[in-house]
Short mmCIF file of C-alpha atoms in Angstrom, two decimals:
data_model
loop_
_atom_site.label_atom_id
_atom_site.label_comp_id
_atom_site.label_asym_id
_atom_site.label_seq_id
_atom_site.Cartn_x
_atom_site.Cartn_y
_atom_site.Cartn_z
CA MET Q 139 47.58 44.90 155.74
CA THR Q 140 46.22 46.79 152.97
CA SER Q 141 42.27 47.54 153.01
CA GLY Q 142 41.78 46.47 149.87
CA ILE Q 143 43.24 43.23 149.27
CA GLN Q 144 42.43 40.92 151.87
CA ARG Q 145 41.55 37.77 150.28
CA VAL Q 146 44.21 36.50 147.59
CA GLY Q 147 44.35 33.09 145.45
CA VAL Q 148 47.07 31.66 144.05
CA VAL Q 149 46.60 29.24 140.77
CA GLY Q 150 49.33 27.19 140.78
CA GLY Q 151 50.89 25.03 143.96
CA GLY Q 152 54.41 24.37 142.64
CA GLN Q 153 57.53 26.21 144.34
CA MET Q 154 56.83 29.38 143.32
CA GLY Q 155 52.74 29.14 144.08
CA ALA Q 156 53.67 27.56 147.14
CA GLY Q 157 55.74 30.31 148.31
CA ILE Q 158 53.68 33.06 147.37
CA ALA Q 159 50.99 31.66 149.16
CA GLU Q 160 52.82 30.79 152.04
CA VAL Q 161 53.98 34.66 152.23
CA CYS Q 162 50.43 35.86 152.11
CA ALA Q 163 49.17 33.62 154.62
CA ARG Q 164 52.00 34.56 157.24
CA ALA Q 165 51.32 37.95 156.40
CA GLY Q 166 47.56 37.45 157.54
CA LEU Q 167 45.66 37.03 154.51
CA ASP Q 168 42.80 34.46 153.71
CA THR Q 169 44.68 32.57 150.84
CA VAL Q 170 43.06 30.04 148.70
CA VAL Q 171 45.83 27.72 146.38
CA CYS Q 172 44.13 26.23 143.61
CA GLU Q 173 45.71 23.26 141.65
CA ALA Q 174 44.66 20.80 139.26
CA ASP Q 175 42.99 18.59 141.21
CA ALA Q 176 42.98 17.12 144.77
CA THR Q 177 45.67 15.48 144.60
CA ALA Q 178 47.77 18.49 143.55
CA ALA Q 179 46.43 20.33 146.20
CA ARG Q 180 46.99 18.10 148.82
CA ARG Q 181 50.90 18.04 147.55
CA ALA Q 182 50.53 21.86 147.07
CA ARG Q 183 49.38 21.27 151.27
CA ASP Q 184 52.13 19.30 152.52
CA ARG Q 185 54.96 21.65 150.69
CA VAL Q 186 53.36 24.81 152.13
CA ALA Q 187 53.35 22.94 155.64
CA ARG Q 188 57.12 21.81 155.50
CA SER Q 189 58.13 25.14 154.27
CA LEU Q 190 56.30 26.59 157.38
CA GLU Q 191 57.64 23.39 159.62
CA ARG Q 192 61.54 24.38 158.76
CA ALA Q 193 60.87 28.31 158.94
CA ALA Q 194 59.90 27.54 163.37
CA ASP Q 195 62.79 24.79 163.12
CA ARG Q 196 65.13 27.60 162.55
CA GLY Q 197 63.75 30.05 164.50
CA LYS Q 198 62.51 32.68 161.58
CA LEU Q 199 58.69 31.78 162.72
CA ASP Q 200 57.65 31.09 166.28
CA GLY Q 201 55.33 27.30 166.35
CA PRO Q 202 51.97 29.15 166.84
CA ALA Q 203 52.27 31.23 163.94
CA ALA Q 204 53.40 28.64 161.46
CA GLU Q 205 50.12 27.24 162.83
CA ASP Q 206 47.84 30.02 161.91
CA ALA Q 207 49.17 30.56 158.76
CA LEU Q 208 48.52 26.94 157.70
CA ALA Q 209 44.94 27.75 159.22
CA ARG Q 210 44.52 30.63 156.69
CA LEU Q 211 45.48 28.41 153.75
CA VAL Q 212 43.04 26.72 151.73
CA PHE Q 213 43.67 23.78 148.91
CA THR Q 214 41.06 23.34 146.35
CA GLY Q 215 41.44 21.58 142.83
CA SER Q 216 38.41 23.90 141.43
CA LEU Q 217 39.00 27.39 140.07
CA ASP Q 218 35.65 28.24 140.87
CA ASP Q 219 36.65 28.45 144.80
CA LEU Q 220 38.57 32.41 143.77
CA ALA Q 221 35.29 34.06 143.00
CA ASP Q 222 35.47 36.09 146.10
CA ARG Q 223 39.17 37.06 145.50
CA HIS Q 224 40.29 40.76 145.82
CA LEU Q 225 44.10 39.63 144.02
CA VAL Q 226 44.35 36.36 142.37
CA VAL Q 227 48.54 35.28 141.27
CA GLU Q 228 48.29 33.02 138.46
CA ALA Q 229 51.88 30.97 138.98
CA VAL Q 230 52.01 28.02 136.98
CA ILE Q 231 54.37 26.33 134.29
CA GLU Q 232 56.21 28.97 132.01
CA ASN Q 233 53.75 28.07 128.90
CA ALA Q 234 51.96 30.95 127.15
CA GLU Q 235 49.10 28.90 126.32
CA ALA Q 236 48.10 27.64 129.94
CA LYS Q 237 48.52 31.31 131.47
CA THR Q 238 46.33 32.57 128.88
CA GLU Q 239 43.62 29.63 129.47
CA ILE Q 240 43.89 30.30 132.75
CA PHE Q 241 43.22 34.24 132.45
CA HIS Q 242 40.74 33.62 130.45
CA ALA Q 243 38.83 31.64 133.03
CA LEU Q 244 39.57 34.19 135.92
CA ASP Q 245 37.61 36.59 134.21
CA LYS Q 246 34.62 34.94 134.01
CA ILE Q 247 35.00 33.35 137.19
CA VAL Q 248 36.56 36.13 139.85
CA GLU Q 249 33.46 38.47 140.44
CA ASP Q 250 34.73 41.38 141.70
CA PRO Q 251 35.50 43.85 138.80
CA GLY Q 252 38.08 45.73 140.74
CA ALA Q 253 39.56 42.77 141.64
CA ILE Q 254 43.68 42.19 140.29
CA LEU Q 255 44.62 39.51 138.52
CA ALA Q 256 48.36 39.10 138.27
CA THR Q 257 50.95 36.63 136.65
CA ASN Q 258 54.10 35.40 138.52
CA THR Q 259 55.71 34.79 134.53
CA SER Q 260 59.28 35.35 134.36
CA SER Q 261 59.02 35.86 131.11
CA ILE Q 262 56.07 35.95 128.72
CA PRO Q 263 53.96 39.32 127.88
CA VAL Q 264 51.70 40.50 130.24
CA MET Q 265 49.80 42.03 127.74
CA ARG Q 266 49.20 38.80 126.11
CA LEU Q 267 47.15 37.74 129.12
CA GLY Q 268 45.37 40.91 129.76
CA MET Q 269 43.95 40.45 126.07
CA ALA Q 270 42.77 37.01 127.21
CA THR Q 271 40.34 38.77 130.01
CA GLY Q 272 37.74 41.76 129.30
CA ARG Q 273 39.79 43.84 132.48
CA ALA Q 274 43.37 44.17 130.84
CA ASP Q 275 43.39 47.27 132.85
CA ARG Q 276 43.70 45.35 136.08
CA VAL Q 277 45.98 42.68 135.16
CA LEU Q 278 49.76 42.98 135.51
CA GLY Q 279 52.93 40.91 136.93
CA LEU Q 280 54.19 40.40 139.94
CA HIS Q 281 57.02 38.76 139.67
CA PHE Q 282 58.36 37.08 142.99
CA PHE Q 283 61.42 35.29 143.31
CA ASN Q 284 62.76 31.73 144.54
CA PRO Q 285 62.42 30.93 147.57
CA VAL Q 286 59.50 33.17 147.98
CA PRO Q 287 59.81 33.32 151.91
CA VAL Q 288 63.25 34.41 152.13
CA MET Q 289 63.89 36.45 148.70
CA PRO Q 290 62.68 39.99 148.99
CA LEU Q 291 62.28 40.98 145.71
CA VAL Q 292 59.21 41.64 143.49
CA GLU Q 293 59.01 42.96 140.24
CA ILE Q 294 55.52 45.24 139.28
CA VAL Q 295 55.11 44.72 135.03
CA THR Q 296 52.64 47.11 133.87
CA SER Q 297 51.23 46.44 130.56
CA LEU Q 298 49.88 49.52 128.02
CA HIS Q 299 46.36 48.90 129.77
CA THR Q 300 47.10 48.14 133.34
CA THR Q 301 46.13 51.94 134.83
CA ALA Q 302 48.37 53.56 137.14
CA GLU Q 303 45.78 52.70 140.27
CA THR Q 304 46.24 48.79 139.93
CA ALA Q 305 50.13 49.40 139.41
CA ALA Q 306 49.66 51.16 143.04
CA ALA Q 307 47.22 48.67 145.00
CA ALA Q 308 49.93 45.88 143.87
CA GLU Q 309 53.29 47.78 145.18
CA GLU Q 310 51.42 48.86 148.01
CA PHE Q 311 50.40 44.79 148.65
CA ALA Q 312 53.84 43.91 147.72
CA ARG Q 313 55.59 46.73 149.79
CA GLN Q 314 52.99 47.13 152.78
CA THR Q 315 51.99 43.62 153.47
CA LEU Q 316 53.84 41.14 152.43
CA GLY Q 317 57.21 43.30 153.35
CA LYS Q 318 59.21 42.70 150.13
CA THR Q 319 61.22 45.30 147.96
CA ALA Q 320 59.07 46.10 145.09
CA ILE Q 321 60.68 47.35 141.79
CA ARG Q 322 58.46 48.87 138.48
CA SER Q 323 59.54 47.25 134.93
CA LYS Q 324 57.56 47.77 131.75
CA ASP Q 325 56.30 44.40 130.03
CA ARG Q 326 59.33 43.16 128.10
CA ALA Q 327 60.48 39.81 128.11
CA GLY Q 328 62.40 39.02 131.25
CA PHE Q 329 61.53 42.14 132.67
CA VAL Q 330 64.32 43.76 134.96
CA VAL Q 331 66.29 40.97 136.68
CA ASN Q 332 66.15 38.15 134.41
CA ALA Q 333 67.02 40.62 131.04
CA LEU Q 334 70.63 40.93 132.77
CA LEU Q 335 70.59 37.65 134.28
CA ILE Q 336 70.28 35.20 131.23
CA PRO Q 337 72.58 36.64 129.02
CA TYR Q 338 75.06 36.13 132.00
CA LEU Q 339 73.72 32.89 132.68
CA LEU Q 340 73.94 31.92 128.83
CA ALA Q 341 77.41 32.79 128.54
CA ALA Q 342 78.23 30.41 131.51
CA VAL Q 343 76.71 27.83 129.58
CA ARG Q 344 78.68 28.55 125.77
CA MET Q 345 81.87 28.62 128.22
CA ALA Q 346 81.48 25.01 129.46
CA GLU Q 347 80.14 23.79 126.14
CA SER Q 348 82.98 25.03 124.36
CA GLY Q 349 85.68 23.60 126.54
CA PHE Q 350 86.82 26.71 127.46
CA ALA Q 351 86.67 26.08 131.19
CA THR Q 352 84.87 23.18 133.61
CA ALA Q 353 81.78 23.87 135.16
CA ALA Q 354 83.63 24.00 138.63
CA ASP Q 355 85.92 26.48 137.08
CA VAL Q 356 83.65 28.73 135.74
CA ASP Q 357 81.64 28.77 138.96
CA ALA Q 358 84.69 29.27 141.15
CA GLY Q 359 85.95 32.48 139.42
CA MET Q 360 82.65 33.93 139.66
CA GLU Q 361 82.31 32.85 143.40
CA LEU Q 362 86.41 33.76 144.62
CA GLY Q 363 87.34 36.27 141.62
CA CYS Q 364 83.39 37.99 141.99
CA ALA Q 365 82.37 37.61 145.58
CA HIS Q 366 79.33 36.06 143.45
CA PRO Q 367 77.72 33.81 146.19
CA MET Q 368 77.28 31.32 143.72
CA GLY Q 369 78.51 30.38 140.42
CA PRO Q 370 76.20 30.94 137.16
CA LEU Q 371 76.25 27.33 136.16
CA LYS Q 372 75.27 26.28 139.96
CA LEU Q 373 72.52 29.31 139.56
CA ALA Q 374 71.12 27.71 136.12
CA ASP Q 375 70.84 24.24 138.46
CA LEU Q 376 69.20 25.90 140.94
CA ILE Q 377 66.93 27.85 138.89
CA GLY Q 378 66.20 24.74 136.57
CA LEU Q 379 67.74 24.40 133.12
CA ASP Q 380 64.30 24.00 131.30
CA THR Q 381 63.04 27.47 132.95
CA VAL Q 382 66.50 29.03 131.77
CA ALA Q 383 65.79 27.43 127.93
CA SER Q 384 62.21 29.25 128.30
CA ILE Q 385 63.27 32.36 129.58
CA ALA Q 386 65.88 32.78 127.18
CA GLU Q 387 63.38 31.52 124.22
CA SER Q 388 61.24 34.47 125.22
CA LEU Q 389 63.91 36.74 125.48
CA TYR Q 390 65.28 36.02 121.77
CA GLU Q 391 61.45 35.95 120.38
CA GLU Q 392 61.08 39.26 121.64
CA PHE Q 393 64.85 40.66 120.86
CA LYS Q 394 66.67 38.62 118.33
CA GLU Q 395 69.72 39.40 119.79
CA PRO Q 396 71.98 36.27 119.66
CA LEU Q 397 73.22 36.70 123.58
CA TYR Q 398 69.79 35.48 124.41
CA ALA Q 399 69.46 32.73 122.05
CA PRO Q 400 69.77 29.24 124.28
CA PRO Q 401 72.89 27.25 123.33
CA PRO Q 402 72.83 23.59 121.68
CA LEU Q 403 74.24 22.38 124.92
CA LEU Q 404 71.50 23.68 127.06
CA GLN Q 405 68.59 22.51 124.74
CA ARG Q 406 70.23 19.17 124.74
CA MET Q 407 70.70 18.99 128.85
CA VAL Q 408 66.74 20.21 128.78
CA GLU Q 409 65.85 17.15 126.15
CA ALA Q 410 67.50 15.03 128.57
CA GLY Q 411 65.93 15.98 131.32
CA LEU Q 412 69.08 16.70 133.03
CA LEU Q 413 67.49 19.90 134.52
CA GLY Q 414 69.67 20.36 137.51
CA ARG Q 415 69.46 20.20 141.60
CA LYS Q 416 65.40 18.97 140.76
CA SER Q 417 66.87 16.59 139.01
CA GLY Q 418 69.76 15.50 140.56
CA ARG Q 419 71.78 16.17 137.66
CA GLY Q 420 72.78 19.45 135.77
CA PHE Q 421 75.66 21.00 135.10
CA HIS Q 422 76.76 19.80 138.57
CA VAL Q 423 75.32 16.21 140.31
CA TYR Q 424 73.10 16.49 143.44
CA GLU Q 425 72.43 14.25 145.99
CA GLY Q 426 69.14 14.03 148.06
#
């Protein structure tokens, strides 16, 4: 465990926030998860508890370790409970205004001037969030991947204000404390992974949209022809089509490259609530 970061806060207890909280607790850290209210906080706790139970059932974690991890977690509906944290990771909806408001509030709440404020955003500029605080030098991106307990990668994203000391502390936290592989990226929309991934997914959407090939054939082609573990449209469904569209819009806003523009079919599917696995239907249909 790193000596500097022992108390962690996570803002947002959805799929990503719950996963980040879980890996922190499993690493032995005192972890507080903040949700919008007490009801949402209880849902977040249930989400983490189910994940820990599954890990124990699959032999990835023994029962006592799962119980210890859950015991290290506190779930709250108040940001004020994050005042004593060494690191706070924001993991709320991918909306610039919502994230900016949270960083502005955290700047006033988190007492330690050396604390790191991090965002799990996949596309919103870290600089924008840092400038909502009086400590932009201590703000960076810690971009985890879903599902967080399984996926080994974390992107460390530094803005023009982020100090080398802050970046080094975050990288040590990701590597030594959480056991993740860390890569570094400059503060550009999409960072490393999504800047490469999203144009690929959008190309698959355009192929299906034009009738060039069916969604099933597009996915089979990449799985069986390129040895990808999951086809691009299945992957888009897994990520969430609303999230894919949001990242695409951020990329297009930054670079103005046509390959980043979300296709009309993707936009219509989001408007229709056909978001992929989480809604039961996207490019494919899901049950249960």
